[in-house]
Coordinates of C-alpha atoms in Angstrom, one line a residue:
X1 CA 152.1 -53.5 -0.1
X2 CA 149.4 -55.7 1.4
X3 CA 146.2 -55.5 -0.1
X4 CA 143.4 -54.9 2.6
X5 CA 140.6 -56.5 -0.1
X6 CA 140.1 -58.7 -3.0
X7 CA 137.1 -58.1 -6.0
X8 CA 136.8 -57.4 -9.0
X9 CA 135.7 -54.3 -10.8
X10 CA 132.0 -54.0 -13.2
X11 CA 132.4 -52.5 -16.1
X12 CA 129.1 -52.9 -17.9
X13 CA 130.4 -56.8 -19.3
X14 CA 133.5 -56.7 -18.2
X15 CA 135.0 -58.0 -15.2
X16 CA 138.1 -56.8 -13.6
X17 CA 140.1 -59.3 -10.9
X18 CA 141.2 -56.2 -8.7
X19 CA 143.5 -55.9 -5.1
X20 CA 142.6 -53.3 -2.7
X21 CA 145.7 -51.6 -1.1
X22 CA 145.4 -48.5 1.5
X23 CA 146.7 -46.0 -0.6
X24 CA 147.2 -43.4 2.6
X25 CA 149.2 -43.6 5.3
X26 CA 149.6 -42.2 9.2
X27 CA 152.2 -40.4 10.4
X28 CA 150.5 -39.2 13.4
X29 CA 152.7 -40.8 16.5
X30 CA 150.3 -42.6 19.2
X31 CA 150.5 -42.3 23.1
X32 CA 150.1 -45.2 25.8
X33 CA 148.2 -44.0 29.3
X34 CA 149.8 -44.7 31.6
X35 CA 149.9 -44.6 35.4
X36 CA 152.0 -41.6 36.4
X37 CA 152.8 -43.0 39.6
X38 CA 154.6 -46.1 38.4
X39 CA 154.5 -45.7 34.9
X40 CA 152.7 -49.3 34.4
X41 CA 150.6 -49.5 31.6
X42 CA 146.7 -49.1 31.6
X43 CA 145.2 -50.8 29.3
X44 CA 141.3 -51.8 28.8
X45 CA 139.5 -54.8 29.4
X46 CA 136.3 -56.1 27.5
X47 CA 134.3 -56.5 30.8
X48 CA 130.7 -58.5 30.1
X49 CA 128.1 -56.0 32.2
X50 CA 125.8 -59.5 32.6
X51 CA 128.7 -61.5 34.4
X52 CA 130.9 -58.6 35.0
X53 CA 134.1 -61.6 33.2
X54 CA 136.7 -60.5 30.7
X55 CA 136.0 -61.2 27.1
X56 CA 138.0 -62.4 25.0
X57 CA 137.7 -61.1 21.3
X58 CA 136.8 -64.6 19.4
X59 CA 133.7 -64.8 21.9
X60 CA 132.8 -60.7 20.8
X61 CA 130.1 -60.7 18.3
X62 CA 128.1 -57.9 16.6
X63 CA 124.3 -56.8 17.9
X64 CA 121.8 -54.2 17.1
X65 CA 120.1 -51.7 20.7
X66 CA 116.9 -51.2 20.3
X67 CA 115.1 -47.7 21.2
X68 CA 113.8 -49.7 24.8
X69 CA 118.0 -51.1 25.3
X70 CA 117.3 -54.2 24.5
X71 CA 119.9 -56.5 22.2
X72 CA 119.7 -58.1 18.2
X73 CA 122.3 -60.1 18.2
X74 CA 123.7 -60.0 14.6
X75 CA 125.6 -62.9 12.7
X76 CA 128.4 -62.5 10.4
X77 CA 126.1 -65.3 8.5
X78 CA 123.6 -62.9 8.2
X79 CA 124.9 -60.6 7.0
X80 CA 126.7 -62.6 4.2
X81 CA 123.3 -63.8 3.3
X82 CA 121.9 -60.2 2.3
X83 CA 121.7 -60.2 -1.3
X84 CA 124.6 -57.2 -1.4
X85 CA 125.5 -56.5 -5.5
X86 CA 128.6 -55.2 -4.8
X87 CA 129.7 -57.6 -1.5
X88 CA 133.0 -58.4 -4.2
X89 CA 132.5 -56.2 -6.6
X90 CA 132.7 -52.2 -7.4
X91 CA 130.2 -51.9 -9.8
X92 CA 131.0 -48.5 -11.6
X93 CA 127.8 -46.8 -12.3
X94 CA 128.3 -43.7 -14.4
X95 CA 130.8 -41.6 -15.5
X96 CA 131.0 -37.8 -14.3
X97 CA 133.4 -34.4 -14.8
X98 CA 135.7 -34.7 -11.8
X99 CA 134.3 -31.1 -10.8
X100 CA 131.2 -32.1 -10.1
X101 CA 132.3 -34.9 -7.1
X102 CA 132.1 -31.6 -3.8
X103 CA 135.8 -32.3 -1.9
X104 CA 133.9 -32.8 1.4
X105 CA 132.2 -36.1 -0.3
X106 CA 136.1 -37.0 -0.4
X107 CA 137.1 -39.8 2.4
X108 CA 140.0 -42.7 2.6
X109 CA 142.0 -42.7 -0.9
X110 CA 143.0 -46.7 -2.4
X111 CA 145.5 -47.4 -5.4
X112 CA 143.1 -50.4 -7.1
X113 CA 146.1 -53.1 -8.4
X114 CA 145.3 -55.4 -11.1
X115 CA 144.9 -59.3 -9.5
X116 CA 146.5 -61.6 -12.3
X117 CA 148.9 -61.7 -15.4
X118 CA 144.9 -61.7 -17.6
X119 CA 143.8 -58.6 -15.4
X120 CA 146.5 -56.6 -17.2
X121 CA 144.1 -55.9 -20.5
X122 CA 141.1 -55.1 -18.8
X123 CA 142.7 -53.3 -16.2
X124 CA 144.9 -50.5 -18.9
X125 CA 141.5 -50.1 -21.0
X126 CA 139.2 -48.8 -18.0
X127 CA 142.7 -46.4 -17.3
X128 CA 142.8 -45.4 -20.7
X129 CA 139.6 -45.1 -20.8
X130 CA 139.1 -42.7 -18.3
X131 CA 142.4 -41.2 -19.3
X132 CA 141.3 -40.0 -22.6
X133 CA 137.4 -39.1 -21.6
X134 CA 139.8 -37.2 -18.2
X135 CA 136.3 -37.8 -16.0
X136 CA 136.1 -40.0 -12.8
X137 CA 133.7 -43.3 -12.8
X138 CA 131.3 -43.1 -9.9
X139 CA 130.8 -47.0 -8.1
X140 CA 129.3 -49.1 -5.4
X141 CA 131.1 -51.3 -3.5
X142 CA 131.0 -53.2 -0.3
X143 CA 133.5 -52.4 2.5
X144 CA 133.9 -53.9 6.2
X145 CA 130.5 -54.5 6.6
X146 CA 128.7 -51.8 5.3
X147 CA 128.4 -50.3 0.6
X148 CA 130.0 -47.6 0.1
X149 CA 130.2 -44.5 -2.3
X150 CA 133.7 -44.9 -4.9
X151 CA 135.1 -42.4 -7.0
X152 CA 138.1 -43.9 -9.6
X153 CA 141.0 -41.7 -11.5
X154 CA 143.7 -41.9 -12.6
X155 CA 147.5 -40.8 -10.8
X156 CA 150.2 -42.0 -12.6
X157 CA 150.0 -45.5 -14.7
X158 CA 147.5 -46.6 -11.7
X159 CA 144.1 -46.3 -11.0
X160 CA 143.0 -44.9 -7.1
X161 CA 139.4 -45.3 -5.7
X162 CA 138.6 -42.6 -3.5
X163 CA 136.0 -43.4 -1.3
X164 CA 133.0 -41.2 -1.0
X165 CA 130.7 -40.1 1.5
X166 CA 126.6 -40.8 0.9
X167 CA 125.3 -37.0 0.0
X168 CA 122.8 -37.7 3.3
X169 CA 125.6 -37.4 4.7
X170 CA 127.0 -34.1 3.9
X171 CA 125.4 -31.1 6.3
X172 CA 124.2 -28.3 5.7
X173 CA 126.4 -25.2 6.7
X174 CA 123.3 -23.5 8.2
X175 CA 124.0 -20.6 10.8
X176 CA 127.7 -20.9 9.5
X177 CA 128.1 -17.8 7.7
X178 CA 128.5 -14.5 9.5
X179 CA 125.0 -12.7 10.2
X180 CA 126.2 -9.0 9.9
X181 CA 126.2 -7.5 6.8
X182 CA 130.1 -7.1 5.5
X183 CA 130.6 -5.1 2.8
X184 CA 134.7 -5.8 0.5
X185 CA 136.1 -2.2 -1.3
X186 CA 138.2 -3.4 -4.5
X187 CA 141.1 -2.5 -3.3
X188 CA 140.7 -4.9 -0.7
X189 CA 140.0 -7.9 -3.0
X190 CA 142.8 -6.6 -4.9
X191 CA 145.9 -7.2 -2.3
X192 CA 144.0 -10.7 -1.3
X193 CA 144.3 -11.7 -4.6
X194 CA 147.7 -10.4 -5.2
X195 CA 148.4 -12.4 -1.8
X196 CA 146.6 -15.9 -2.4
X197 CA 148.5 -15.2 -6.5
X198 CA 151.4 -15.6 -4.1
X199 CA 150.9 -18.3 -1.7
X200 CA 149.7 -20.0 -4.4
X201 CA 153.0 -21.2 -6.0
X202 CA 154.5 -23.5 -3.2
X203 CA 155.0 -27.1 -3.2
X204 CA 153.2 -29.1 -1.6
X205 CA 155.9 -31.4 -2.0
X206 CA 158.2 -29.3 0.9
X207 CA 155.4 -29.9 3.4
X208 CA 156.0 -31.6 6.2
X209 CA 154.3 -32.0 9.8
X210 CA 156.6 -29.5 12.1
X211 CA 154.4 -30.6 15.3
X212 CA 155.1 -34.6 14.4
X213 CA 159.1 -33.4 14.2
X214 CA 158.4 -31.6 17.7
X215 CA 157.7 -34.4 19.6
X216 CA 159.9 -36.9 18.2
X217 CA 162.7 -34.7 18.9
X218 CA 160.8 -34.1 22.4
X219 CA 161.0 -38.0 23.0
X220 CA 164.6 -38.3 21.6
X221 CA 165.1 -35.4 25.0
X222 CA 163.0 -37.5 27.2
X223 CA 164.9 -40.5 26.1
X224 CA 168.5 -39.8 26.9
X225 CA 167.4 -37.5 30.1
X226 CA 168.7 -34.2 28.3
X227 CA 165.1 -32.8 28.1
X228 CA 165.1 -29.1 29.8
X229 CA 161.3 -27.9 29.0
X230 CA 161.0 -24.6 26.9
X231 CA 157.5 -22.8 26.9
X232 CA 156.1 -21.8 23.3
X233 CA 155.7 -18.2 23.2
X234 CA 152.3 -16.6 21.5
X235 CA 151.2 -13.7 20.9
X236 CA 148.1 -12.0 22.1
X237 CA 145.7 -12.2 20.0
X238 CA 143.4 -9.6 22.0
X239 CA 140.6 -7.2 20.7
X240 CA 142.1 -4.5 18.4
X241 CA 140.8 -3.5 15.2
X242 CA 143.3 -5.0 12.5
X243 CA 143.6 -2.5 9.7
X244 CA 142.9 -5.0 7.1
X245 CA 145.0 -3.0 4.0
X246 CA 148.1 -2.0 6.3
X247 CA 147.4 -6.3 7.2
X248 CA 146.7 -7.4 3.8
X249 CA 150.2 -5.0 2.5
X250 CA 152.6 -6.1 4.9
X251 CA 151.6 -10.2 3.9
X252 CA 152.1 -9.8 0.3
X253 CA 155.4 -7.9 1.1
X254 CA 156.3 -11.1 3.7
X255 CA 155.1 -13.7 1.4
X256 CA 157.3 -12.5 -1.4
X257 CA 160.4 -11.7 0.6
X258 CA 160.1 -15.2 1.8
X259 CA 160.2 -16.4 -1.5
X260 CA 163.3 -13.7 -2.2
X261 CA 161.7 -12.1 -4.9
X262 CA 163.1 -8.5 -5.5
X263 CA 161.3 -5.4 -4.1
X264 CA 159.8 -7.3 -1.2
X265 CA 162.4 -5.8 1.0
X266 CA 160.9 -2.0 0.2
X267 CA 158.7 -0.9 2.7
X268 CA 158.9 -3.2 5.0
X269 CA 158.8 -1.3 8.2
X270 CA 155.2 -0.3 6.7
X271 CA 153.5 -1.9 10.1
X272 CA 149.3 -2.8 10.5
X273 CA 148.2 -0.2 12.4
X274 CA 145.3 0.2 15.2
X275 CA 142.2 2.4 13.9
X276 CA 141.4 4.7 16.5
X277 CA 138.1 5.0 17.6
X278 CA 136.8 9.2 16.3
X279 CA 135.2 11.2 19.3
X280 CA 132.5 13.5 18.1
X281 CA 133.1 17.4 17.9
X282 CA 131.5 18.1 20.6
X283 CA 133.2 16.5 23.4
X284 CA 135.4 19.0 24.1
X285 CA 138.1 21.5 22.8
X286 CA 141.3 18.2 23.5
X287 CA 138.7 15.5 21.3
X288 CA 137.8 19.2 18.8
X289 CA 142.0 18.8 18.1
X290 CA 142.0 15.3 17.8
X291 CA 139.4 15.2 15.3
X292 CA 140.7 18.7 13.6
X293 CA 144.0 16.4 13.6
X294 CA 142.2 12.9 11.8
X295 CA 139.4 15.1 9.3
X296 CA 141.2 13.8 5.7
X297 CA 142.2 16.6 3.2
X298 CA 140.0 18.3 1.2
X299 CA 140.3 17.0 -2.1
X300 CA 139.6 18.9 -5.7
X301 CA 137.9 22.0 -5.8
X302 CA 137.2 26.3 -4.2
X303 CA 138.4 24.5 -0.9
X304 CA 141.5 23.0 -2.4
X305 CA 142.6 26.6 -3.2
X306 CA 141.6 28.3 -0.2
X307 CA 143.1 26.0 2.3
X308 CA 146.2 26.4 -0.2
X309 CA 146.0 30.5 -0.4
X310 CA 145.8 29.8 4.1
X311 CA 148.5 28.2 4.5
X312 CA 150.7 30.3 1.8
X313 CA 149.8 33.4 3.6
X314 CA 150.9 32.1 7.5
X315 CA 154.1 30.4 6.3
X316 CA 155.0 34.3 5.2
X317 CA 153.7 35.3 7.9
X318 CA 155.5 33.2 10.2
X319 CA 158.6 33.9 8.1
X320 CA 158.8 37.5 8.6
X321 CA 158.1 37.5 12.5
X322 CA 160.9 34.9 12.9
X323 CA 163.1 37.5 10.8
X324 CA 161.5 41.1 13.0
X325 CA 162.6 38.4 16.2
X326 CA 165.9 37.4 14.8
X327 CA 167.1 41.1 14.0
X328 CA 165.7 42.5 17.8
X329 CA 167.5 39.8 18.9
X330 CA 170.7 40.3 16.6
X331 CA 170.5 44.8 18.0
X332 CA 170.0 43.3 21.6
X333 CA 173.0 41.2 22.0
X334 CA 175.0 43.6 20.0
X335 CA 174.3 46.6 22.3
X336 CA 174.8 44.5 25.6
X337 CA 178.5 44.1 24.3
X338 CA 179.0 47.4 23.6
X339 CA 178.0 48.0 26.8
X340 CA 180.4 44.9 28.4
X341 CA 183.5 46.9 26.7
X342 CA 182.9 50.5 27.7
X343 CA 182.5 49.4 31.3
X344 CA 185.5 46.8 31.3
X345 CA 188.1 49.3 29.8
X346 CA 186.6 52.6 32.6
X347 CA 187.6 49.4 35.2
X348 CA 191.1 49.0 33.6
X349 CA 191.8 53.3 33.7
X350 CA 191.2 53.6 37.0
X351 CA 192.7 50.1 38.7
X352 CA 196.3 52.0 36.1
X353 CA 195.5 55.1 37.7
X354 CA 195.4 54.5 41.6
X355 CA 198.3 51.9 41.2
X356 CA 200.6 54.8 39.1
X357 CA 199.8 57.5 42.2
X358 CA 201.1 54.8 44.8
X359 CA 204.3 54.0 43.3
X360 CA 205.1 58.3 43.1
X361 CA 204.5 58.5 46.9
X362 CA 207.2 58.6 48.6
X363 CA 208.4 56.2 51.5
X364 CA 208.7 57.2 55.0
X365 CA 212.1 55.9 57.1
X366 CA 211.7 54.4 60.3
X367 CA 214.2 55.7 62.6
X368 CA 216.3 53.3 64.5

C-alpha cells in the first residue's frame, strides 16, 4: 500500500520512523455531470474573478478572507516556518483506557508501518506495550496543513491510528432529545433486550452495501441496453398508533426466524395492532356498547364471582329456552305431518270410489 505521509512516532525519548497508510477506502460509486441533450461532460473551470481567465493548478495558492472581504495571501513557506513540533512527528502525550474515548470523536483511520529495519525493534516494543496495558495512546500530529489529534491502538500485529476530532468540535445535543415525558414499562424493556440480543449476533464481515450493488447492476444493464426501470415499493408510513408490545414481539420472532431458531414460527400470525381510540360512555348507545366490549375484565374479588354467577345463570336460561323451543318445534312438525298423511288418505279413497262406479255403469249401444 502506498504511504501518504512519512515521519516518526515520538515515544518519550524513543523515536520510531513510520509511514502512514490509509486503513480505509471508499467503494462509493461516483458520477460525472453531463449535458443531458448530448451527453457531453460538464467540467469545473477555475477562473480568476478579476481577469476572468482560467487559472492552472500551479498558479493557485492559499489566502485567508477577512471579515471585510479582503484576502490575506498565505504561502507554503509561511506555514513551513511556523514552530509546529508535530510537523513530521506523531507525538504521544498520554495513555488512557479505550472506554474514555467518545466514539463521536473518531475520524479517519490509518495504519502505521515501520519505516526501515531500524524501526522494527521500537515499533514492536510500543505495540506490545499497548497490548499488555490494554490502553490506547493519545497523540498529536500534523497532516494536510493542520495539527490533529489521534488515537493509537493495536490491530492484529499492526499499530493503527484513528484521527480524533478536537473536543470543541463536538456539538452539544441541545434540543435533540424528545421534549415530551414518556414512560417505558419493564415488559417493553425486556422485549427490547431480547430483540437486541437476537440482532446482536450478526457477523460484521457478512454486512455489505446493497445500494452500491444495485447501482452497479443498473450501470451494467443500461450499458447493455437491456434496462427496464421498475419503481421501488415503499410502504406508507401513515399516522397510525402501533401497539409497541406487539411490534416488539413480532420483531423478536422475525429476527429468530431469520436465523432459523426453533419455535420462532409459532404465533407468526400475530401482527402489530392499531390501538383504537375509546369513546366516552356518554357518547350514545353505540359508543356505550363499544366501550363495554373494549372494557377490561375484572380480576379477583366479589366482582369477579358475581360476574361468573351471572354468566352461569344466563347460560342455563339460554339452554332451557333452546330445549323448550326445540320440543315445541318438534311437536308442531309431528302434528303437521299427521294432518298431511290424513288428507292424502282421504283423497286417495275418494278417487278409488269414483273409478269403481264408472267401471260398473253399463255402456249404451249406438244404433246403426
